[in-house]
PDB file of C-alpha atoms and ligand atoms in Angstrom:
ATOM      1  CA  MET A 402     -73.444-198.889 -77.087  1.00 62.00           C
ATOM      2  CA  ALA A 403     -75.087-197.122 -80.008  1.00 72.00           C
ATOM      3  CA  PHE A 404     -78.090-195.138 -78.845  1.00 75.00           C
ATOM      4  CA  THR A 405     -81.120-195.245 -81.111  1.00 74.00           C
ATOM      5  CA  ASN A 406     -83.777-192.578 -80.844  1.00 77.00           C
ATOM      6  CA  PHE A 407     -86.887-193.886 -82.587  1.00 75.00           C
ATOM      7  CA  ASP A 408     -88.698-190.545 -82.313  1.00 83.00           C
ATOM      8  CA  THR A 409     -86.069-188.567 -84.187  1.00 81.00           C
ATOM      9  CA  LYS A 410     -84.908-191.625 -86.180  1.00 83.00           C
ATOM     10  CA  GLU A 411     -81.303-191.130 -85.173  1.00 86.00           C
ATOM     11  CA  ILE A 412     -78.580-193.616 -84.314  1.00 88.00           C
ATOM     12  CA  ASN A 413     -75.942-192.000 -82.157  1.00 90.00           C
ATOM     13  CA  CYS A 414     -72.502-193.589 -81.765  1.00 92.00           C
ATOM     14  CA  LYS A 415     -69.719-192.462 -79.511  1.00 94.00           C
ATOM     15  CA  ILE A 416     -66.193-192.446 -80.921  1.00 96.00           C
ATOM     16  CA  ILE A 417     -63.140-191.613 -78.841  1.00 95.00           C
ATOM     17  CA  TYR A 418     -59.901-190.211 -80.243  1.00 96.00           C
ATOM     18  CA  PHE A 419     -57.131-191.448 -78.027  1.00 94.00           C
ATOM     19  CA  GLY A 420     -53.340-191.138 -78.233  1.00 95.00           C
ATOM     20  CA  PRO A 421     -50.294-189.601 -76.601  1.00 95.00           C
ATOM     21  CA  ARG A 422     -50.028-185.951 -75.659  1.00 92.00           C
ATOM     22  CA  GLY A 423     -49.630-183.699 -78.676  1.00 94.00           C
ATOM     23  CA  ALA A 424     -50.261-186.480 -81.248  1.00 97.00           C
ATOM     24  CA  GLY A 425     -52.929-184.393 -82.999  1.00 96.00           C
ATOM     25  CA  LYS A 426     -56.263-185.569 -81.607  1.00 95.00           C
ATOM     26  CA  THR A 427     -57.735-182.083 -81.281  1.00 92.00           C
ATOM     27  CA  GLU A 428     -56.296-181.222 -84.705  1.00 94.00           C
ATOM     28  CA  ASN A 429     -58.224-184.194 -86.175  1.00 95.00           C
ATOM     29  CA  LEU A 430     -61.507-182.779 -84.861  1.00 93.00           C
ATOM     30  CA  ARG A 431     -60.671-179.288 -86.106  1.00 91.00           C
ATOM     31  CA  SER A 432     -59.921-180.725 -89.520  1.00 93.00           C
ATOM     32  CA  ILE A 433     -63.153-182.731 -89.635  1.00 93.00           C
ATOM     33  CA  TYR A 434     -65.076-179.647 -88.562  1.00 89.00           C
ATOM     34  CA  LYS A 435     -63.465-177.548 -91.330  1.00 88.00           C
ATOM     35  CA  ASN A 436     -63.996-180.176 -94.000  1.00 89.00           C
ATOM     36  CA  SER A 437     -67.608-181.068 -93.319  1.00 85.00           C
ATOM     37  CA  ALA A 438     -70.577-179.326 -94.840  1.00 74.00           C
ATOM     38  CA  ASP A 439     -72.387-176.957 -92.482  1.00 70.00           C
ATOM     39  CA  GLU A 440     -75.512-179.071 -92.383  1.00 66.00           C
ATOM     40  CA  LEU A 441     -73.587-182.189 -91.330  1.00 69.00           C
ATOM     41  CA  ARG A 442     -71.964-180.892 -88.222  1.00 68.00           C
ATOM     42  CA  SER A 443     -72.944-179.064 -85.097  1.00 65.00           C
ATOM     43  CA  GLY A 444     -70.451-176.899 -83.259  1.00 61.00           C
ATOM     44  CA  LEU A 445     -67.029-178.118 -82.225  1.00 64.00           C
ATOM     45  CA  LEU A 446     -66.745-177.857 -78.481  1.00 64.00           C
ATOM     46  CA  GLU A 447     -63.185-177.270 -77.389  1.00 61.00           C
ATOM     47  CA  LEU A 448     -63.278-176.795 -73.680  1.00 54.00           C
ATOM     48  CA  ASP A 449     -59.880-175.125 -73.710  1.00 54.00           C
ATOM     49  CA  GLU A 450     -59.889-171.715 -75.321  1.00 50.00           C
ATOM     50  CA  SER A 451     -56.137-171.768 -75.944  1.00 55.00           C
ATOM     51  CA  LEU A 452     -54.539-173.956 -78.629  1.00 63.00           C
ATOM     52  CA  GLY A 453     -52.473-175.856 -76.072  1.00 71.00           C
ATOM     53  CA  PRO A 454     -52.929-179.343 -74.679  1.00 73.00           C
ATOM     54  CA  THR A 455     -56.460-180.501 -73.958  1.00 70.00           C
ATOM     55  CA  ARG A 456     -57.175-180.515 -70.241  1.00 65.00           C
ATOM     56  CA  PHE A 457     -60.663-181.957 -70.321  1.00 65.00           C
ATOM     57  CA  PHE A 458     -62.002-183.136 -73.682  1.00 71.00           C
ATOM     58  CA  ASP A 459     -63.198-181.914 -77.098  1.00 81.00           C
ATOM     59  CA  PHE A 460     -66.499-182.872 -78.641  1.00 85.00           C
ATOM     60  CA  LEU A 461     -67.842-182.783 -82.209  1.00 87.00           C
ATOM     61  CA  PRO A 462     -71.141-184.351 -83.312  1.00 87.00           C
ATOM     62  CA  ILE A 463     -71.194-185.173 -87.012  1.00 88.00           C
ATOM     63  CA  SER A 464     -73.743-186.707 -89.367  1.00 87.00           C
ATOM     64  CA  MET A 465     -72.631-189.597 -91.519  1.00 82.00           C
ATOM     65  CA  GLY A 466     -75.772-189.942 -93.628  1.00 79.00           C
ATOM     66  CA  GLN A 467     -78.706-192.317 -93.778  1.00 78.00           C
ATOM     67  CA  LEU A 468     -78.780-195.926 -92.744  1.00 72.00           C
ATOM     68  CA  ARG A 469     -82.078-197.244 -94.081  1.00 76.00           C
ATOM     69  CA  ASP A 470     -84.675-195.069 -92.299  1.00 81.00           C
ATOM     70  CA  PHE A 471     -82.215-193.847 -89.747  1.00 81.00           C
ATOM     71  CA  HIS A 472     -79.783-190.991 -89.588  1.00 85.00           C
ATOM     72  CA  LEU A 473     -76.304-192.048 -88.381  1.00 87.00           C
ATOM     73  CA  LYS A 474     -74.608-189.553 -86.127  1.00 89.00           C
ATOM     74  CA  LEU A 475     -71.109-189.960 -84.691  1.00 92.00           C
ATOM     75  CA  HIS A 476     -70.244-188.151 -81.506  1.00 93.00           C
ATOM     76  CA  LEU A 477     -66.498-187.583 -81.627  1.00 94.00           C
ATOM     77  CA  PHE A 478     -64.594-187.008 -78.418  1.00 92.00           C
ATOM     78  CA  THR A 479     -60.919-186.481 -77.787  1.00 90.00           C
ATOM     79  CA  ILE A 480     -59.474-187.131 -74.393  1.00 84.00           C
ATOM     80  CA  PRO A 481     -55.956-186.269 -73.309  1.00 77.00           C
ATOM     81  CA  ALA A 482     -53.558-189.080 -72.477  1.00 71.00           C
ATOM     82  CA  ASN A 483     -52.997-187.618 -69.006  1.00 68.00           C
ATOM     83  CA  PRO A 484     -56.312-186.048 -68.122  1.00 61.00           C
ATOM     84  CA  LEU A 485     -56.502-183.617 -65.282  1.00 59.00           C
ATOM     85  CA  TYR A 486     -59.572-185.364 -63.924  1.00 64.00           C
ATOM     86  CA  GLU A 487     -59.858-189.138 -64.128  1.00 68.00           C
ATOM     87  CA  SER A 488     -63.532-188.783 -63.169  1.00 71.00           C
ATOM     88  CA  VAL A 489     -64.219-186.957 -66.465  1.00 73.00           C
ATOM     89  CA  LEU A 490     -62.570-189.871 -68.250  1.00 79.00           C
ATOM     90  CA  SER A 491     -64.755-192.540 -66.755  1.00 79.00           C
ATOM     91  CA  VAL A 492     -67.877-190.633 -67.800  1.00 81.00           C
ATOM     92  CA  ILE A 493     -66.647-190.141 -71.363  1.00 84.00           C
ATOM     93  CA  LEU A 494     -65.559-193.750 -71.691  1.00 88.00           C
ATOM     94  CA  LYS A 495     -69.007-195.082 -70.857  1.00 88.00           C
ATOM     95  CA  GLY A 496     -70.847-196.489 -73.848  1.00 90.00           C
ATOM     96  CA  VAL A 497     -68.019-196.053 -76.339  1.00 93.00           C
ATOM     97  CA  ASP A 498     -68.725-197.587 -79.768  1.00 94.00           C
ATOM     98  CA  GLY A 499     -65.280-197.267 -81.273  1.00 95.00           C
ATOM     99  CA  PHE A 500     -61.896-195.704 -80.911  1.00 95.00           C
ATOM    100  CA  VAL A 501     -59.385-194.022 -83.148  1.00 98.00           C
ATOM    101  CA  PHE A 502     -55.824-194.224 -81.949  1.00 97.00           C
ATOM    102  CA  VAL A 503     -53.855-191.185 -83.124  1.00 98.00           C
ATOM    103  CA  ALA A 504     -50.158-192.065 -83.064  1.00 98.00           C
ATOM    104  CA  ASP A 505     -47.388-189.485 -83.271  1.00 98.00           C
ATOM    105  CA  SER A 506     -45.072-190.789 -86.013  1.00 98.00           C
ATOM    106  CA  ARG A 507     -41.938-189.091 -84.654  1.00 98.00           C
ATOM    107  CA  VAL A 508     -39.086-191.283 -83.420  1.00 98.00           C
ATOM    108  CA  GLU A 509     -39.081-189.546 -80.035  1.00 98.00           C
ATOM    109  CA  ALA A 510     -42.801-190.279 -79.507  1.00 98.00           C
ATOM    110  CA  MET A 511     -42.616-194.048 -79.949  1.00 97.00           C
ATOM    111  CA  ALA A 512     -42.471-194.877 -76.237  1.00 97.00           C
ATOM    112  CA  ASP A 513     -45.389-192.500 -75.600  1.00 96.00           C
ATOM    113  CA  ASN A 514     -47.395-194.179 -78.361  1.00 97.00           C
ATOM    114  CA  VAL A 515     -46.879-197.594 -76.808  1.00 96.00           C
ATOM    115  CA  ASP A 516     -47.793-196.294 -73.342  1.00 93.00           C
ATOM    116  CA  ALA A 517     -50.907-194.535 -74.654  1.00 93.00           C
ATOM    117  CA  MET A 518     -52.024-197.668 -76.491  1.00 94.00           C
ATOM    118  CA  SER A 519     -51.831-199.744 -73.348  1.00 91.00           C
ATOM    119  CA  ALA A 520     -53.501-196.981 -71.332  1.00 89.00           C
ATOM    120  CA  ALA A 521     -56.362-196.922 -73.849  1.00 90.00           C
ATOM    121  CA  ARG A 522     -56.835-200.671 -73.554  1.00 91.00           C
ATOM    122  CA  ARG A 523     -56.694-200.552 -69.769  1.00 90.00           C
ATOM    123  CA  LEU A 524     -59.133-197.632 -69.426  1.00 88.00           C
ATOM    124  CA  LEU A 525     -61.634-199.168 -71.836  1.00 91.00           C
ATOM    125  CA  ALA A 526     -61.381-202.570 -70.168  1.00 92.00           C
ATOM    126  CA  GLU A 527     -61.951-200.910 -66.786  1.00 89.00           C
ATOM    127  CA  GLN A 528     -65.233-199.566 -68.155  1.00 88.00           C
ATOM    128  CA  GLY A 529     -66.225-203.104 -69.114  1.00 90.00           C
ATOM    129  CA  HIS A 530     -65.503-202.845 -72.833  1.00 91.00           C
ATOM    130  CA  ASN A 531     -64.237-205.806 -74.799  1.00 90.00           C
ATOM    131  CA  VAL A 532     -61.514-203.910 -76.645  1.00 92.00           C
ATOM    132  CA  SER A 533     -60.717-206.634 -79.198  1.00 92.00           C
ATOM    133  CA  ASP A 534     -64.315-206.617 -80.295  1.00 92.00           C
ATOM    134  CA  MET A 535     -64.550-202.859 -80.674  1.00 95.00           C
ATOM    135  CA  PRO A 536     -64.293-200.939 -83.979  1.00 96.00           C
ATOM    136  CA  ARG A 537     -60.752-199.531 -83.989  1.00 97.00           C
ATOM    137  CA  VAL A 538     -58.750-197.487 -86.485  1.00 98.00           C
ATOM    138  CA  ILE A 539     -55.102-196.525 -86.130  1.00 98.00           C
ATOM    139  CA  GLN A 540     -53.835-193.241 -87.540  1.00 98.00           C
ATOM    140  CA  TYR A 541     -50.133-192.458 -88.010  1.00 98.00           C
ATOM    141  CA  ASN A 542     -50.085-188.679 -87.781  1.00 98.00           C
ATOM    142  CA  LYS A 543     -47.442-185.998 -88.369  1.00 98.00           C
ATOM    143  CA  ARG A 544     -46.133-187.690 -91.538  1.00 98.00           C
ATOM    144  CA  ASP A 545     -44.950-184.256 -92.749  1.00 98.00           C
ATOM    145  CA  LEU A 546     -42.147-184.081 -90.199  1.00 98.00           C
ATOM    146  CA  ASN A 547     -38.556-185.164 -90.914  1.00 97.00           C
ATOM    147  CA  ASP A 548     -37.861-187.360 -87.930  1.00 97.00           C
ATOM    148  CA  VAL A 549     -40.667-189.883 -88.444  1.00 98.00           C
ATOM    149  CA  LEU A 550     -40.426-193.660 -88.159  1.00 98.00           C
ATOM    150  CA  PRO A 551     -41.050-195.783 -91.255  1.00 98.00           C
ATOM    151  CA  LEU A 552     -44.666-196.781 -91.587  1.00 97.00           C
ATOM    152  CA  GLU A 553     -43.853-200.501 -91.434  1.00 97.00           C
ATOM    153  CA  LEU A 554     -42.195-200.111 -88.070  1.00 98.00           C
ATOM    154  CA  LEU A 555     -45.139-198.174 -86.641  1.00 98.00           C
ATOM    155  CA  ARG A 556     -47.465-200.848 -87.990  1.00 98.00           C
ATOM    156  CA  GLN A 557     -45.460-203.623 -86.366  1.00 97.00           C
ATOM    157  CA  GLU A 558     -45.477-201.908 -82.989  1.00 97.00           C
ATOM    158  CA  LEU A 559     -48.942-200.383 -82.871  1.00 97.00           C
ATOM    159  CA  ASN A 560     -51.022-202.455 -85.236  1.00 97.00           C
ATOM    160  CA  PRO A 561     -49.976-206.099 -85.070  1.00 96.00           C
ATOM    161  CA  GLY A 562     -53.619-207.111 -85.614  1.00 95.00           C
ATOM    162  CA  GLN A 563     -53.727-205.302 -88.961  1.00 97.00           C
ATOM    163  CA  LEU A 564     -56.676-203.105 -88.132  1.00 97.00           C
ATOM    164  CA  PRO A 565     -57.683-200.479 -90.687  1.00 98.00           C
ATOM    165  CA  ASP A 566     -55.037-197.767 -90.570  1.00 98.00           C
ATOM    166  CA  GLN A 567     -54.264-194.433 -92.166  1.00 98.00           C
ATOM    167  CA  LYS A 568     -51.330-192.040 -92.666  1.00 98.00           C
ATOM    168  CA  ALA A 569     -52.143-188.440 -91.801  1.00 98.00           C
ATOM    169  CA  VAL A 570     -51.036-184.859 -91.497  1.00 98.00           C
ATOM    170  CA  ALA A 571     -53.917-183.594 -89.392  1.00 98.00           C
ATOM    171  CA  SER A 572     -52.683-180.006 -89.400  1.00 97.00           C
ATOM    172  CA  GLN A 573     -53.056-180.009 -93.208  1.00 98.00           C
ATOM    173  CA  SER A 574     -56.299-182.023 -93.166  1.00 97.00           C
ATOM    174  CA  ILE A 575     -54.596-184.979 -94.839  1.00 98.00           C
ATOM    175  CA  GLY A 576     -55.986-188.378 -93.857  1.00 98.00           C
ATOM    176  CA  THR A 577     -58.423-187.088 -91.254  1.00 97.00           C
ATOM    177  CA  MET A 578     -61.653-187.610 -93.207  1.00 95.00           C
ATOM    178  CA  GLU A 579     -60.374-190.997 -94.413  1.00 96.00           C
ATOM    179  CA  THR A 580     -59.775-192.014 -90.798  1.00 97.00           C
ATOM    180  CA  LEU A 581     -63.303-190.982 -89.869  1.00 95.00           C
ATOM    181  CA  GLN A 582     -64.783-192.798 -92.847  1.00 93.00           C
ATOM    182  CA  ALA A 583     -62.878-195.969 -91.951  1.00 95.00           C
ATOM    183  CA  MET A 584     -64.363-195.749 -88.460  1.00 94.00           C
ATOM    184  CA  ALA A 585     -67.875-195.076 -89.768  1.00 91.00           C
ATOM    185  CA  LYS A 586     -67.590-198.155 -91.984  1.00 91.00           C
ATOM    186  CA  LEU A 587     -66.632-200.368 -89.022  1.00 93.00           C
ATOM    187  CA  VAL A 588     -69.386-198.946 -86.844  1.00 91.00           C
ATOM    188  CA  LEU A 589     -71.960-199.504 -89.586  1.00 86.00           C
ATOM    189  CA  LYS A 590     -70.833-203.079 -90.059  1.00 87.00           C
ATOM    190  CA  LYS A 591     -71.362-203.610 -86.355  1.00 86.00           C
ATOM    191  CA  ILE A 592     -74.840-202.102 -86.103  1.00 80.00           C
ATOM    192  CA  ALA A 593     -76.174-203.280 -89.463  1.00 73.00           C
ATOM    193  CA  PRO A 594     -74.129-206.336 -90.467  1.00 68.00           C
TER     194      PRO A 594
HETATM  195  N1  GTP B1023     -46.398-180.768 -88.255  1.00 77.93           N
HETATM  196  C1  GTP B1023     -47.532-181.248 -87.788  1.00 77.93           C
HETATM  197  N2  GTP B1023     -48.074-180.744 -86.656  1.00 77.93           N
HETATM  198  C2  GTP B1023     -49.225-181.273 -86.221  1.00 77.93           C
HETATM  199  C3  GTP B1023     -49.903-182.307 -86.900  1.00 77.93           C
HETATM  200  N3  GTP B1023     -51.042-182.611 -86.218  1.00 77.93           N
HETATM  201  C4  GTP B1023     -51.063-181.789 -85.162  1.00 77.93           C
HETATM  202  N4  GTP B1023     -49.981-180.985 -85.149  1.00 77.93           N
HETATM  203  C5  GTP B1023     -49.632-179.951 -84.153  1.00 77.93           C
HETATM  204  O1  GTP B1023     -49.214-180.590 -82.971  1.00 77.93           O
HETATM  205  C6  GTP B1023     -49.635-179.846 -81.817  1.00 77.93           C
HETATM  206  C7  GTP B1023     -50.472-180.729 -80.903  1.00 77.93           C
HETATM  207  O2  GTP B1023     -51.691-181.058 -81.582  1.00 77.93           O
HETATM  208  P1  GTP B1023     -53.069-181.293 -80.804  1.00 77.93           P
HETATM  209  O3  GTP B1023     -54.106-181.598 -81.794  1.00 77.93           O
HETATM  210  O4  GTP B1023     -53.304-180.176 -79.850  1.00 77.93           O
HETATM  211  O5  GTP B1023     -52.660-182.576 -79.988  1.00 77.93           O
HETATM  212  P2  GTP B1023     -53.568-183.447 -78.988  1.00 77.93           P
HETATM  213  O6  GTP B1023     -53.382-184.871 -79.374  1.00 77.93           O
HETATM  214  O7  GTP B1023     -54.936-182.913 -78.942  1.00 77.93           O
HETATM  215  O8  GTP B1023     -52.784-183.187 -77.624  1.00 77.93           O
HETATM  216  P3  GTP B1023     -53.355-183.227 -76.103  1.00 77.93           P
HETATM  217  O9  GTP B1023     -54.643-182.487 -76.095  1.00 77.93           O
HETATM  218  O10 GTP B1023     -52.281-182.550 -75.317  1.00 77.93           O
HETATM  219  O11 GTP B1023     -53.482-184.661 -75.700  1.00 77.93           O
HETATM  220  C8  GTP B1023     -50.391-178.632 -82.343  1.00 77.93           C
HETATM  221  O12 GTP B1023     -49.513-177.555 -82.437  1.00 77.93           O
HETATM  222  C9  GTP B1023     -50.826-179.098 -83.739  1.00 77.93           C
HETATM  223  O13 GTP B1023     -51.029-178.043 -84.628  1.00 77.93           O
HETATM  224  C10 GTP B1023     -49.311-182.826 -88.101  1.00 77.93           C
HETATM  225  O14 GTP B1023     -49.815-183.741 -88.758  1.00 77.93           O
HETATM  226  N5  GTP B1023     -48.128-182.255 -88.479  1.00 77.93           N
HETATM  227 MG1   MG B1024     -56.051-182.033 -77.528  1.00 77.93          MG
END
């Protein structure tokens, strides 16, 4: 649920980046951090110092501009598909306003994508969220690699509801800001229809 602070005139929304292991969730946050003006973002918190898999979560707060008198801030989190601590997950998944599903476009990752999508739905439902009613964006990442599935096939499998979606190469900052903007648009529509 978006949290409005009337003293500071801020609306804070929580967005989760979800997807299979190694799909590029952390890389999305790094890219957004690199491509945002200094004044729009606070520090990127990567709890793992190494560049390997995320064990806990990453966090990046980012300003998306003014909404009437209020300042819209998105709090971006990534969580690993197989977190070390499920208890961390349940805390992060409380009060989620939207989720970005980062799919790995490679042929070999298809089964993992499908599993991660159903895990996302299950975990969010367990926290009492009505997933179908939630702002969702699908990203097909790693489009630079050779062994990727055709976009249409990924769409059929992962996005039958034709949600807003985006091709990406997160490691080259392609499609990452567009994904975030698509999410911001959906969140805005929800809080100020
Ligand atoms: N070629 C290519 N590599 C990518 C792309 N996006 C991410 N990677 C690389 O894939 C690896 C995994 O990316 P991460 O961002 O750590 O993946 P993650 O989804 O956070 O993975 P977990 O934290 O384990 O769940 C890293 O080496 C990235 O640099 C991409 O679009 N193309
Ligand atoms: Mg990660």
